PDB file of C-alpha atoms in Angstrom:
ATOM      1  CA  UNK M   1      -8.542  -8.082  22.349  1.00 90.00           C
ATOM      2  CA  UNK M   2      -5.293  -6.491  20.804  1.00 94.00           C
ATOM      3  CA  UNK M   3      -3.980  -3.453  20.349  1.00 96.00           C
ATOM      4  CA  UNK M   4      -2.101  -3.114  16.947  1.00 94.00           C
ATOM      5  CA  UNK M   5      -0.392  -0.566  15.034  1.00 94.00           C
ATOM      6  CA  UNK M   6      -0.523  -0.326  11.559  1.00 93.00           C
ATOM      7  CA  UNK M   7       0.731   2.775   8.756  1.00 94.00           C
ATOM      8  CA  UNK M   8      -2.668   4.338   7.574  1.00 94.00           C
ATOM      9  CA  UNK M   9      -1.237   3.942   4.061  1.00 92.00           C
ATOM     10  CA  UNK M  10      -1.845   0.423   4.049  1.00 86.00           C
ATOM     11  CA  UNK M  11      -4.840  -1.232   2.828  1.00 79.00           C
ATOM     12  CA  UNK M  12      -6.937  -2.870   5.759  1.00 73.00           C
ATOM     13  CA  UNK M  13      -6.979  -6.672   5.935  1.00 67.00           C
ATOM     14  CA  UNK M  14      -9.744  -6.080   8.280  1.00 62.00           C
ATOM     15  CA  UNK M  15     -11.861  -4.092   9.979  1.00 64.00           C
ATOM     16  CA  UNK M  16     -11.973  -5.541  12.965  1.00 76.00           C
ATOM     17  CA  UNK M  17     -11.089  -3.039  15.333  1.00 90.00           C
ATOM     18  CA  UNK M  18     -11.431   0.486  16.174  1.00 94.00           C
ATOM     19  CA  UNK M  19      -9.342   2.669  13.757  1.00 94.00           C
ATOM     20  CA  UNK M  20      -7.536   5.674  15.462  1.00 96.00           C
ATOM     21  CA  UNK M  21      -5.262   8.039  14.121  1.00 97.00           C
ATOM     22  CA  UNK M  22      -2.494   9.190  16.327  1.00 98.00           C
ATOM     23  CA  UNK M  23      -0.348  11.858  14.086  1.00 97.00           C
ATOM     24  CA  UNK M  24      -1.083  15.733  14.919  1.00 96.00           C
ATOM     25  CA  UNK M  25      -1.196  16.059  10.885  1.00 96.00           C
ATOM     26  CA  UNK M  26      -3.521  14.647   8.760  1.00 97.00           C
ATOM     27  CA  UNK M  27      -1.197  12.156   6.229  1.00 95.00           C
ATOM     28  CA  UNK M  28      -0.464  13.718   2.854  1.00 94.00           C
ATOM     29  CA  UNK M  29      -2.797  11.975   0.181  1.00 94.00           C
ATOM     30  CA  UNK M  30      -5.190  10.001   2.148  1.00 93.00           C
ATOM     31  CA  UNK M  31      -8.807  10.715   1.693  1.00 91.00           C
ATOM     32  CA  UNK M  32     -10.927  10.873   5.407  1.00 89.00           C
ATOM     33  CA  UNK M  33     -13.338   8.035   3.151  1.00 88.00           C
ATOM     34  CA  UNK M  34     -10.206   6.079   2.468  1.00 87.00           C
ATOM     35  CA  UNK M  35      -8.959   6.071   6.315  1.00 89.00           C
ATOM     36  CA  UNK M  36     -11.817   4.599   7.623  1.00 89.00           C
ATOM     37  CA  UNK M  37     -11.204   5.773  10.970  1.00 93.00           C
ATOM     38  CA  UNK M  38     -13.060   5.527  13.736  1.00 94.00           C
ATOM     39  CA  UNK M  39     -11.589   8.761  15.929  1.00 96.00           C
ATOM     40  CA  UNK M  40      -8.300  10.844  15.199  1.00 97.00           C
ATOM     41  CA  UNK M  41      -6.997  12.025  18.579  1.00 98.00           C
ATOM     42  CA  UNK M  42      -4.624  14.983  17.204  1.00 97.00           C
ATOM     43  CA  UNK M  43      -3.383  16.159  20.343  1.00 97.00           C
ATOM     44  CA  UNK M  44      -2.069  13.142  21.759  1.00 98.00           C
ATOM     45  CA  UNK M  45       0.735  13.284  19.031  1.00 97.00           C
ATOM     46  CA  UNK M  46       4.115  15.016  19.660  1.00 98.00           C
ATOM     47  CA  UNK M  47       4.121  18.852  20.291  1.00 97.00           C
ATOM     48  CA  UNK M  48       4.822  20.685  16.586  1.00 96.00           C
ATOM     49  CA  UNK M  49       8.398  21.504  18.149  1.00 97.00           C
ATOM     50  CA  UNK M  50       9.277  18.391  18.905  1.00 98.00           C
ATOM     51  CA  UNK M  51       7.639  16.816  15.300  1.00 96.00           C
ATOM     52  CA  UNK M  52      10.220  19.164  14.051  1.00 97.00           C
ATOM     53  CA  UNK M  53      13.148  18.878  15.735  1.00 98.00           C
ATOM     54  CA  UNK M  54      12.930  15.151  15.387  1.00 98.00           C
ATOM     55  CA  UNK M  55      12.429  15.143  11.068  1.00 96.00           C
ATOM     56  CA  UNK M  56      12.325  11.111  11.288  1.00 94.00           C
ATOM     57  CA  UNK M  57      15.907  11.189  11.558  1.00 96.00           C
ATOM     58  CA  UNK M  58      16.882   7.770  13.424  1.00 97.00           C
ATOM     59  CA  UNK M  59      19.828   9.179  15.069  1.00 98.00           C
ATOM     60  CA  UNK M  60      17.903  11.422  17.113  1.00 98.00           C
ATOM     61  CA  UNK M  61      15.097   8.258  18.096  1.00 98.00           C
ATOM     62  CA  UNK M  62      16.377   7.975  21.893  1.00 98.00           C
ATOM     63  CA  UNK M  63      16.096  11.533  22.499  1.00 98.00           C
ATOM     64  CA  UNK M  64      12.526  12.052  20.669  1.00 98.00           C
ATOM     65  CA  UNK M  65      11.565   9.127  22.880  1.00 98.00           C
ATOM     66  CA  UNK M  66      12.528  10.486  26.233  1.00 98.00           C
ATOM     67  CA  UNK M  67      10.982  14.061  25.210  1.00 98.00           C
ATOM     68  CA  UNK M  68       7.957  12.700  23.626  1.00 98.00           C
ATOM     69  CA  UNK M  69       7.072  10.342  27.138  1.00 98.00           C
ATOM     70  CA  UNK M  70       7.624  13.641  29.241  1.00 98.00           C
ATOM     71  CA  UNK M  71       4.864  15.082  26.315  1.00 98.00           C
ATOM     72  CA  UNK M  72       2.504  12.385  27.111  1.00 98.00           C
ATOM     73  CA  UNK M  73       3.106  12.137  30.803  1.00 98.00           C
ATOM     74  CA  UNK M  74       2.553  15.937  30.829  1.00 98.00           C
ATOM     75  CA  UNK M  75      -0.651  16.191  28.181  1.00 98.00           C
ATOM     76  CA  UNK M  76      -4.190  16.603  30.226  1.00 98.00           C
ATOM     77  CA  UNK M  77      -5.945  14.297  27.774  1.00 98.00           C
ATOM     78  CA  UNK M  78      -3.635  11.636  28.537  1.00 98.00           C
ATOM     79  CA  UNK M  79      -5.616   9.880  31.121  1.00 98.00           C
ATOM     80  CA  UNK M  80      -8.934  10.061  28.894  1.00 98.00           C
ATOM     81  CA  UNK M  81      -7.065   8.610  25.866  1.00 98.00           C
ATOM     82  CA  UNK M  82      -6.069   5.598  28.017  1.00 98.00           C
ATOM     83  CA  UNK M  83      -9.480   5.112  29.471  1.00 98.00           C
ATOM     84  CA  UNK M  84     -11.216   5.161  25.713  1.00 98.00           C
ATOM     85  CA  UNK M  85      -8.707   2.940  24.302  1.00 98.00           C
ATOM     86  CA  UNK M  86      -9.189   0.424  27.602  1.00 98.00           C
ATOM     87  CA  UNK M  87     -12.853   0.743  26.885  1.00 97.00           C
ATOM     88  CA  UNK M  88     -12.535  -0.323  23.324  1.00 97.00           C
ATOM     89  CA  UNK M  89     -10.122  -3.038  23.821  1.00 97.00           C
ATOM     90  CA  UNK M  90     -12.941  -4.534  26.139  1.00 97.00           C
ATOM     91  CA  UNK M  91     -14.653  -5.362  23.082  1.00 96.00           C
ATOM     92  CA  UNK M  92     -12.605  -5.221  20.016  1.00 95.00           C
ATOM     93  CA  UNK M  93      -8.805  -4.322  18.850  1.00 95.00           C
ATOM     94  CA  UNK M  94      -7.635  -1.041  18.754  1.00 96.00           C
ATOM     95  CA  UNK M  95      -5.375  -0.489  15.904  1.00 95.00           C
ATOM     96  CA  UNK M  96      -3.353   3.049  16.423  1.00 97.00           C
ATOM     97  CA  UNK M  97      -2.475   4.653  13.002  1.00 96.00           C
ATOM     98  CA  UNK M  98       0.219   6.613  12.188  1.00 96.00           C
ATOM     99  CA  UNK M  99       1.393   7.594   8.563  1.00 96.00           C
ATOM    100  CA  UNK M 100       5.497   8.257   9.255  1.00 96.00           C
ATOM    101  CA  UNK M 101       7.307   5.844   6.681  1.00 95.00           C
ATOM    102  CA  UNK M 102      10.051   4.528   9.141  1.00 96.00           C
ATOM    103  CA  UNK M 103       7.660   1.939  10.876  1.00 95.00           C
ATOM    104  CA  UNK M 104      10.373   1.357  13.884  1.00 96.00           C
ATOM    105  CA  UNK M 105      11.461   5.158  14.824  1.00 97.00           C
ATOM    106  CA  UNK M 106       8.008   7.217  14.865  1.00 97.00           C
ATOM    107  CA  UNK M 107       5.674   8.393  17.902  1.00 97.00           C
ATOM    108  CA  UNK M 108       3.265   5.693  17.594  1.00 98.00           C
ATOM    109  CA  UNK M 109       5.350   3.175  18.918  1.00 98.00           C
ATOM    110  CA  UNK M 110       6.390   5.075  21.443  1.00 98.00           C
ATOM    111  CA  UNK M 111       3.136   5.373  22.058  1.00 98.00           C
ATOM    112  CA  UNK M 112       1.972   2.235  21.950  1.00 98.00           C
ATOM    113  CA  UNK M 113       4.821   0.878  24.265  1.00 98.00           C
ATOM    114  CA  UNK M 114       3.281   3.353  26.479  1.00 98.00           C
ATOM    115  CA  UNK M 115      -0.040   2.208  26.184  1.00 98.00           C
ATOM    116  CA  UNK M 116       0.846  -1.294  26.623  1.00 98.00           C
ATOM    117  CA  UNK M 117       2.421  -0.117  30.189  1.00 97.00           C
ATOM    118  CA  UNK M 118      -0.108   1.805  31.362  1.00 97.00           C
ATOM    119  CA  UNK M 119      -2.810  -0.825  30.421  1.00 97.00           C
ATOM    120  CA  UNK M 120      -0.546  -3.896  31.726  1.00 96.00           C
ATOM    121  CA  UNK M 121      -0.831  -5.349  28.272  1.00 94.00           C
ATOM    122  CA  UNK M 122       1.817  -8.023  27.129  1.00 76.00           C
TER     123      UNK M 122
END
């Protein structure tokens, strides 16, 4: 199984996979029907300083990075998260939603690089 990452604002080509929303804010717009998520794990996102001090300015990417992997290293629900999304990928992709427009500088690849690490995957 894979794990995937994919902007919530774009239409599913499947539904193969369980559909989790990583972003501590809900996305402007999108309906909870429309999402069709399967969980929304709020509090693994970046801390509302750090969201903010970041604005999805590219320049400031490296920096966000480093802070936001002492965030996740640091968060108690860490460890869970992994576990649930190892369980999952056991028997189906998971496919970690974000809404940020920049699909290249934004916590969910951080994340997911993480993830990948701490799961041995690639």
């Amino acid at each position: 199984m894979a794990l995937k990452l994919e902007r919530i604002y774009t239409k599913p080509a499947d539904l193969d996979g369980y559909r989790v929303l990583v972003d501590r804010l809900w996305p402007r717009g999108m309906s909870k029907v429309n999402a069709r998520l399967d969980d929304w794990v709020k509090e693994i996102g970046p801390s509302t300083e750090l969201r903010k001090w970041f604005n999805h300015e590219p320049a400031k990417y490296p920096e966000f990075k480093t802070r936001y992997l002492a965030e996740i290293k640091a968060n108690p629900i860490t460890a869970d998260f992994i576990n649930q999304i190892a369980e999952q990928l056991k028997t189906t992709n998971v496919i970690l939603l974000y809404g940020a427009k920049d699909e290249e500088h934004n916590q969910a690849v951080v994340l997911n690089a993480y993830l990948r690490d701490q799961l041995g995957l690639d």
